[in-house]
Short mmCIF file of C-alpha atoms in Angstrom, two decimals:
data_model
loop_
_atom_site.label_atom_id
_atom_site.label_comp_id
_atom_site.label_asym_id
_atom_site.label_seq_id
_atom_site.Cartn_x
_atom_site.Cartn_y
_atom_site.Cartn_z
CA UNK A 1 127.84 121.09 55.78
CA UNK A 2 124.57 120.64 53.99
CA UNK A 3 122.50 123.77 53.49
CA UNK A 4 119.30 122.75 55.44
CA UNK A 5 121.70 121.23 58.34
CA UNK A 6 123.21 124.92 58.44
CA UNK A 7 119.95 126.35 58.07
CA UNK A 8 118.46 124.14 61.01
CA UNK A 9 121.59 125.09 63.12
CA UNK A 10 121.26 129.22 62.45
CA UNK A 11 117.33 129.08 62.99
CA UNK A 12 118.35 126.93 66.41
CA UNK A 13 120.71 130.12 67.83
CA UNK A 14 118.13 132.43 66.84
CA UNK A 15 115.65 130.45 68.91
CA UNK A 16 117.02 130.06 71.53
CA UNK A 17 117.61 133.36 71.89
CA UNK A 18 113.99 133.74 73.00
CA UNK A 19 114.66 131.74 76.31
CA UNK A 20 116.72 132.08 79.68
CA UNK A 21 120.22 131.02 79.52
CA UNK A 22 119.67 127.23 81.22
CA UNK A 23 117.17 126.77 78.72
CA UNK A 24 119.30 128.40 75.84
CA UNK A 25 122.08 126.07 76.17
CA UNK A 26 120.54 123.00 76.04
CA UNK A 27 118.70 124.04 72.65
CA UNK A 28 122.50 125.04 70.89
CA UNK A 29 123.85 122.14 72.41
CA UNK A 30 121.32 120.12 70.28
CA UNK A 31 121.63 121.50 67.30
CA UNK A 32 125.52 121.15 67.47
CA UNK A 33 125.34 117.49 68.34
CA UNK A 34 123.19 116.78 65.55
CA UNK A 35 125.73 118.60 63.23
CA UNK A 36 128.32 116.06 64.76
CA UNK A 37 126.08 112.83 64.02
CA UNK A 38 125.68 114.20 60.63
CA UNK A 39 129.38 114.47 60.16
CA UNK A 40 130.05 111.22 61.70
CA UNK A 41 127.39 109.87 59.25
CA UNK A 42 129.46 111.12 56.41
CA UNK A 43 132.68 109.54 57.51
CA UNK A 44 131.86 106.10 57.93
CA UNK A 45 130.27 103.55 60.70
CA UNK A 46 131.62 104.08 64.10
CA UNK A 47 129.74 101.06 65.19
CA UNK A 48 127.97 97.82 63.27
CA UNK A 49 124.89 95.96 64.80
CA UNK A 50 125.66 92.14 64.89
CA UNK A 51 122.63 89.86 64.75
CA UNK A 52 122.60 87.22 67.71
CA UNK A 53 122.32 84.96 64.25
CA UNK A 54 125.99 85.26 64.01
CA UNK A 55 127.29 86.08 67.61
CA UNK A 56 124.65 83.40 69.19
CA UNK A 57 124.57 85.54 71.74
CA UNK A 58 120.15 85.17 72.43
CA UNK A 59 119.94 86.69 75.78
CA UNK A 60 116.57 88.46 76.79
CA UNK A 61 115.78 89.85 79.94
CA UNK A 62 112.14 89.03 79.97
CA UNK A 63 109.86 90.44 82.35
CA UNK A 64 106.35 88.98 83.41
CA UNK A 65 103.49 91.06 85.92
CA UNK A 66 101.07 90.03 88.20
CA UNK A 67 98.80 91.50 90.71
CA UNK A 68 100.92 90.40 93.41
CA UNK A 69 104.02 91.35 91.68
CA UNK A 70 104.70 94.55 89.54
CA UNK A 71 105.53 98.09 89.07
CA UNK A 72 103.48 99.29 91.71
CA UNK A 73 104.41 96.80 94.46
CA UNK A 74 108.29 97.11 93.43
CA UNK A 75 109.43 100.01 92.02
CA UNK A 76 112.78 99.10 90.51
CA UNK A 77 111.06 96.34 88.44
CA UNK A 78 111.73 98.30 84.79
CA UNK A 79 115.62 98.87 86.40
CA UNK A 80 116.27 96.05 83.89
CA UNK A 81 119.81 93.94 84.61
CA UNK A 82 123.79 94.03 84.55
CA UNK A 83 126.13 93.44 81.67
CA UNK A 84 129.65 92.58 82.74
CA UNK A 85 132.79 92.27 80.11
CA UNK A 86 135.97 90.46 81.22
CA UNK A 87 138.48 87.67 80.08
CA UNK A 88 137.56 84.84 82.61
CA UNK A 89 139.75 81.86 80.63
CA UNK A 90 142.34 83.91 80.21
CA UNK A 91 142.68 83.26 76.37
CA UNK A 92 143.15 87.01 75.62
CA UNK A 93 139.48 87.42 74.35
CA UNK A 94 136.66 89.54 76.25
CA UNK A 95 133.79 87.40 77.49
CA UNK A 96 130.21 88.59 78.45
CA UNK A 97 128.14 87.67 81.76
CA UNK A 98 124.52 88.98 81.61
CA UNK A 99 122.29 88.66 84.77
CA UNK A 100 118.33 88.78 84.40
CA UNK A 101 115.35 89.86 86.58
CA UNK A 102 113.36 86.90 86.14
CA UNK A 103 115.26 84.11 84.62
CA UNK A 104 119.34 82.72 84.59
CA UNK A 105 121.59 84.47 84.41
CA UNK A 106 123.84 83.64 81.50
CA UNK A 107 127.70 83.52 80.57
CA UNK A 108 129.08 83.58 77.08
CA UNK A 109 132.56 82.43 76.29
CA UNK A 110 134.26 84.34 73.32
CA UNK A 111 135.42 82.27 70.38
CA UNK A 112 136.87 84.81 68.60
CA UNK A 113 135.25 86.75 65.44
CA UNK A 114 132.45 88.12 67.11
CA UNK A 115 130.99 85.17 68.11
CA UNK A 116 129.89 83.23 71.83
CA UNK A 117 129.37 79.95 73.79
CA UNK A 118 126.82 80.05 76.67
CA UNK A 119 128.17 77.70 78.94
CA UNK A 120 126.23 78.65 81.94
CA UNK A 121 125.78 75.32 82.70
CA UNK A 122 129.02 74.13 82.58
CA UNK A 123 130.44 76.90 84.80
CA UNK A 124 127.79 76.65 87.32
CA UNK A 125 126.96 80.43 87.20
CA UNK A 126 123.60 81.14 86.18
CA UNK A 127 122.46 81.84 90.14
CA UNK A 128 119.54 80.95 92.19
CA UNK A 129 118.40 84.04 94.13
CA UNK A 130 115.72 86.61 92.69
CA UNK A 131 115.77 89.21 90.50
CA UNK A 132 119.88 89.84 89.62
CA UNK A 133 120.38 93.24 88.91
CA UNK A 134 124.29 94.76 88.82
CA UNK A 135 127.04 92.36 88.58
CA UNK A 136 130.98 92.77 88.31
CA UNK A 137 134.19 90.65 87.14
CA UNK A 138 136.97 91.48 89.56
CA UNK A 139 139.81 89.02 90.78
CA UNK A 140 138.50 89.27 93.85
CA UNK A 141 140.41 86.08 95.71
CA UNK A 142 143.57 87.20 93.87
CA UNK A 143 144.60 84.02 92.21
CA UNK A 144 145.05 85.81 88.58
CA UNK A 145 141.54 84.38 87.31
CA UNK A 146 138.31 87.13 87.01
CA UNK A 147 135.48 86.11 89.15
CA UNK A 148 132.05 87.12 89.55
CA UNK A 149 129.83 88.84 91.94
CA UNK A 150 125.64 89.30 91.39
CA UNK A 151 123.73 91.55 92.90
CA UNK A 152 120.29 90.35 93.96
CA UNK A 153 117.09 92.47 94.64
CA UNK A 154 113.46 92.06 94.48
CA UNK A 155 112.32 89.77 96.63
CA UNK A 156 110.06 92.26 98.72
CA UNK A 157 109.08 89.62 101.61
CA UNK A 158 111.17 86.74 101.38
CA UNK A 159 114.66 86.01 101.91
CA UNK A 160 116.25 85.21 98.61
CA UNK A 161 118.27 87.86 97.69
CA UNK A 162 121.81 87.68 99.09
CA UNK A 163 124.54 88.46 96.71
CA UNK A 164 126.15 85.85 95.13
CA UNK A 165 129.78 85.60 94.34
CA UNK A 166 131.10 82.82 91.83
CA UNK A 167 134.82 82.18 92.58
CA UNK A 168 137.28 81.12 88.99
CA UNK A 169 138.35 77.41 89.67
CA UNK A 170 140.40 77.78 86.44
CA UNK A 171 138.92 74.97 84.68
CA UNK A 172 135.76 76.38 83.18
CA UNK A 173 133.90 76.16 86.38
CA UNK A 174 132.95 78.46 89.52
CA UNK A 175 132.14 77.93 92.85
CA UNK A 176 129.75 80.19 94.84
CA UNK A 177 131.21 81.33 98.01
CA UNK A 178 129.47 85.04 98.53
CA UNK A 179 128.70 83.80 102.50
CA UNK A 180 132.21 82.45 103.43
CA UNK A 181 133.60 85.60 101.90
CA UNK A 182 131.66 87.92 103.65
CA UNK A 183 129.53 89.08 100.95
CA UNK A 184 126.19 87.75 100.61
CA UNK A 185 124.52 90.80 101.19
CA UNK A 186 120.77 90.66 102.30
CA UNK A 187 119.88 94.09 101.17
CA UNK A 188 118.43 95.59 97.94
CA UNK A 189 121.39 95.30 96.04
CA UNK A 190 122.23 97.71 92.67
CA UNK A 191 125.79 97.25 92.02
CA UNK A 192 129.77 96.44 93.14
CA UNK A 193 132.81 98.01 92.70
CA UNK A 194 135.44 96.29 93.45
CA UNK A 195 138.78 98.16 94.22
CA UNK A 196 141.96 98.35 96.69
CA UNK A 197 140.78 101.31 99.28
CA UNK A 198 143.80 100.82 101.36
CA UNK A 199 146.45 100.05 98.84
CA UNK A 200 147.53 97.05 100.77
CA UNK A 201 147.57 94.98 97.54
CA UNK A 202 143.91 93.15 97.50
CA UNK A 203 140.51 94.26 96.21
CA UNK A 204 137.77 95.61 98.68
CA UNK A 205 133.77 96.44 98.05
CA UNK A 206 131.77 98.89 97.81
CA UNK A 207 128.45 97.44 97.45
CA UNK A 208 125.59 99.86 96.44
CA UNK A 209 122.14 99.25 97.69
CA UNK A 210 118.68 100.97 97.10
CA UNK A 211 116.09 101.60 99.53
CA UNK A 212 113.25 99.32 100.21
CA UNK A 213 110.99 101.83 101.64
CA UNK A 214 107.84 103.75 99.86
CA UNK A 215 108.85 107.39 98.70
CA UNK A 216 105.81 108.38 100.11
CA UNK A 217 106.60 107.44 103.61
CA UNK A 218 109.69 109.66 104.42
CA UNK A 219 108.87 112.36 106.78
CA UNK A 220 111.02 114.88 104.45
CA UNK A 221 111.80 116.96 107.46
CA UNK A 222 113.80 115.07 109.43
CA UNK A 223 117.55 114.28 108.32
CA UNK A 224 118.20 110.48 108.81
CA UNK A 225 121.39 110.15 106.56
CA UNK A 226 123.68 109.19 109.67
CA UNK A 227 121.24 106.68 110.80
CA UNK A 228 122.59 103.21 109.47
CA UNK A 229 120.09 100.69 108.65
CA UNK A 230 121.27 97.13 107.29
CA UNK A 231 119.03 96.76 104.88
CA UNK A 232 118.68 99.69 102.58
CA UNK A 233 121.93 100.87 103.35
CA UNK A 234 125.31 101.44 101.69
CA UNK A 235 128.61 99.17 102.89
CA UNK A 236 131.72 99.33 102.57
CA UNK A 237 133.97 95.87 102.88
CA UNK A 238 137.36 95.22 103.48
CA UNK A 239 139.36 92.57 102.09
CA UNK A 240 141.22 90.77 104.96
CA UNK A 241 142.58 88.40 102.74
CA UNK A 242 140.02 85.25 103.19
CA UNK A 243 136.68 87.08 104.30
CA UNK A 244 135.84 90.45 103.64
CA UNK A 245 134.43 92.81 106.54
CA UNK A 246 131.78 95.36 106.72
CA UNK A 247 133.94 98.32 107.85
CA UNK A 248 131.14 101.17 106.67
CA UNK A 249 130.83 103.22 109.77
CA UNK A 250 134.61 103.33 110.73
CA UNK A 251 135.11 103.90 107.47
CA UNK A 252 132.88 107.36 106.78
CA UNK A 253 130.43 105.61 104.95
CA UNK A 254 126.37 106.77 104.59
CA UNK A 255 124.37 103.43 105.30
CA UNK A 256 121.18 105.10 105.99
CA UNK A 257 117.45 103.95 104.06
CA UNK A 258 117.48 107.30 102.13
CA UNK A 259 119.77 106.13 100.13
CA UNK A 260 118.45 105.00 96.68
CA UNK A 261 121.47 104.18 95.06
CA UNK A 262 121.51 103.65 91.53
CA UNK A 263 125.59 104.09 90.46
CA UNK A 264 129.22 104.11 92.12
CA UNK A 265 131.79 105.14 90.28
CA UNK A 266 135.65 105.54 91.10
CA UNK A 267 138.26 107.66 90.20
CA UNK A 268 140.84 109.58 91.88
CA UNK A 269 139.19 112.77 92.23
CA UNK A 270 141.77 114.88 93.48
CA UNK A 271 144.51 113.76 92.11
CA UNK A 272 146.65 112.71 95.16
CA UNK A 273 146.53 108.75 94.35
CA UNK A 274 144.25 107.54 96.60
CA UNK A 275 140.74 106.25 95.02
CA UNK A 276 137.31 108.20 95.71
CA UNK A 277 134.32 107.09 95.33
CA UNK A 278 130.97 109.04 93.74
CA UNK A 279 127.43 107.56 94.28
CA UNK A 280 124.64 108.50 92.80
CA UNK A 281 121.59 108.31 94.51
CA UNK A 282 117.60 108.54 93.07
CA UNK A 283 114.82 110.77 94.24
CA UNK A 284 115.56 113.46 96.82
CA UNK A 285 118.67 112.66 98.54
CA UNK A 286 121.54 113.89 97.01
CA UNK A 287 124.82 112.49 95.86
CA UNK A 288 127.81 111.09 97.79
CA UNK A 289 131.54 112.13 96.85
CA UNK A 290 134.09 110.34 99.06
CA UNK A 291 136.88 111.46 99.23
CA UNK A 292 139.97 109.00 100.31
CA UNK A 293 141.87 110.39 103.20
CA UNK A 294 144.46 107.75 102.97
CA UNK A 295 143.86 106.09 106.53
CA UNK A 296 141.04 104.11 105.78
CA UNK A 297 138.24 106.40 105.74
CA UNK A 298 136.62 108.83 103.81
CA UNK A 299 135.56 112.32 104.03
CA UNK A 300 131.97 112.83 102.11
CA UNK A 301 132.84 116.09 100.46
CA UNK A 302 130.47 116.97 97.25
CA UNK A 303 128.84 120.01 98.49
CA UNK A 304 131.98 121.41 99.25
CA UNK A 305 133.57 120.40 95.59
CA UNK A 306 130.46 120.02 93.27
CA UNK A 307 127.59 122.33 94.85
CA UNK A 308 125.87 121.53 92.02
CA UNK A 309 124.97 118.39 91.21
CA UNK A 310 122.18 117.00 88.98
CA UNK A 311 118.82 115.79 90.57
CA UNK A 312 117.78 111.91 89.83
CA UNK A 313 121.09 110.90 88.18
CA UNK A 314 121.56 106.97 87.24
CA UNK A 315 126.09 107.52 87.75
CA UNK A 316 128.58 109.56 86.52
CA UNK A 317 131.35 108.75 83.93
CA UNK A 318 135.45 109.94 84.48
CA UNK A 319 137.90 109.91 81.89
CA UNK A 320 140.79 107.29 83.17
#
């Protein structure tokens, strides 16, 4: 280790010393991740930034404000977009769907080497609803071929933002078919995960939505998680094979307005081979851990497992 690295690291554990212990930690932890990075450094590139000269991948997610339209009168509008990686030709290579606030969406085709094809165009999938934010490849028709679901937000008084869901035809193409599955959504969509609740051998939703109501306006004393609202709420769908089906309240799930959800992640969290669920939600409601009882519902259980949990979090990450 370099001498003023060392030195940097001793005079860190001295200093933080001086402080309280949740103030101490994050101070060592610091200095001992820059010690890491340094090592790293030493031992070679872990990663290589490709110019979109070579990959011809030239997506930008371009934002434009107006008086009518901005910060102020939407409050997710620096939330930015959704990256999804998946193999949707099946030719063994990983290909990349972006979705942007203002603009297409776009869909690049891996060629091998590092470098892409937008064929938007061609596979009909660069969407027509406002502001795109999350959006997930999942087989979600189960015909062996990755399709693609969009979350849409934004549009604060009109009625262009229902999910859209692009269905593999297998030749290059897609076919949007988010209302004859069940899924165009109406509410102020973040993010999907798709996955099989019930283990009867097809992929359900759990579609994450953020509130559309002013922070400001909450009365913070009275406890409305329990009251459902269609909009702004959480929801749960189950795959009945050709249409999916909100199943949310039967199911144990929070749909209520205070719920500004930003991630979902799964993962079995108790080990007993059923898939949980963990949302995070923004400003001052807390987090949701479900907990799969196996039956089809879900016991919300993270102040009895995690009693502490980290205020304004964007989603958690499990090792699978």
């Amino acid at each position: 280790m370099p001498v003023p690295l060392f030195s940097f690291l001793i005079k860190s554990l001295k200093f933080g010393q001086n402080y309280p212990r949740m103030v101490r930690w994050p101070i060592w932890l610091l200095a001992l991740s820059l010690v890491g990075c340094r090592n790293e450094q030493q031992s070679g590139k872990l990663f290589e930034l490709l110019k979109s000269s070579r990959t011809k991948v030239r997506f930008e997610n371009r934002l434009q404000f107006d008086e009518a339209f901005n910060v102020y009168t939407y409050r997710n509008f620096y939330n930015g977009g959704g990256v999804a990686l998946g193999d949707v030709d099946n030719d063994g290579l990983i290909d990349i769907y972006f979705s942007a606030n203002m603009g297409s969406n776009r869909l690049y085709l891996n060629e091998g080497g590092f470098r892409f094809r937008d064929v938007t165009e061609k596979s009909g999938v660069g969407g027509t609803r406002a502001w795109s934010t999350g959006v997930t490849m999942a087989d979600v028709n189960g015909d062996g071929l990755l399709d693609i679901y969009v979350c849409n937000s934004g549009d604060i008084k009109g009625d262009n933002k229902q999910n859209e869901l692009f269905l593999n035809n297998g030749n290059g193409t897609f076919t949007e078919q988010a209302e004859a599955w069940g899924l165009a959504d109406q509410g102020y969509s973040t993010h999907a995960a798709f996955f099989d609740y019930d283990r009867d051998g097809d992929l359900d939703c759990y579609l994450l939505n953020n509130s559309y109501q002013a922070i400001g306006s909450f009365n913070l004393r009275e406890n409305i998680r329990a009251v459902r609202d269609p909009q702004g709420g959480d929801k749960l769908f189950r795959n009945d094979g050709a249409r999916f089906t909100d199943v949310s309240e039967q199911a144990g799930i929070y749909g209520s307005v205070i719920g500004f959800g930003l991630g979902v992640t799964l993962g079995d969290v108790n080990l007993d081979g059923w898939t949980d669920i963990y949302v995070s939600n923004d400003f001052f409601e807390r987090d949701y851990l479900y907990i799969n009882r196996g039956d089809g519902t879900f016991s919300e259980e993270l102040e009895n497992i995690c009693p502490i949990s980290a205020p304004l979090p964007w989603g958690p990450t499990w090792p699978t």
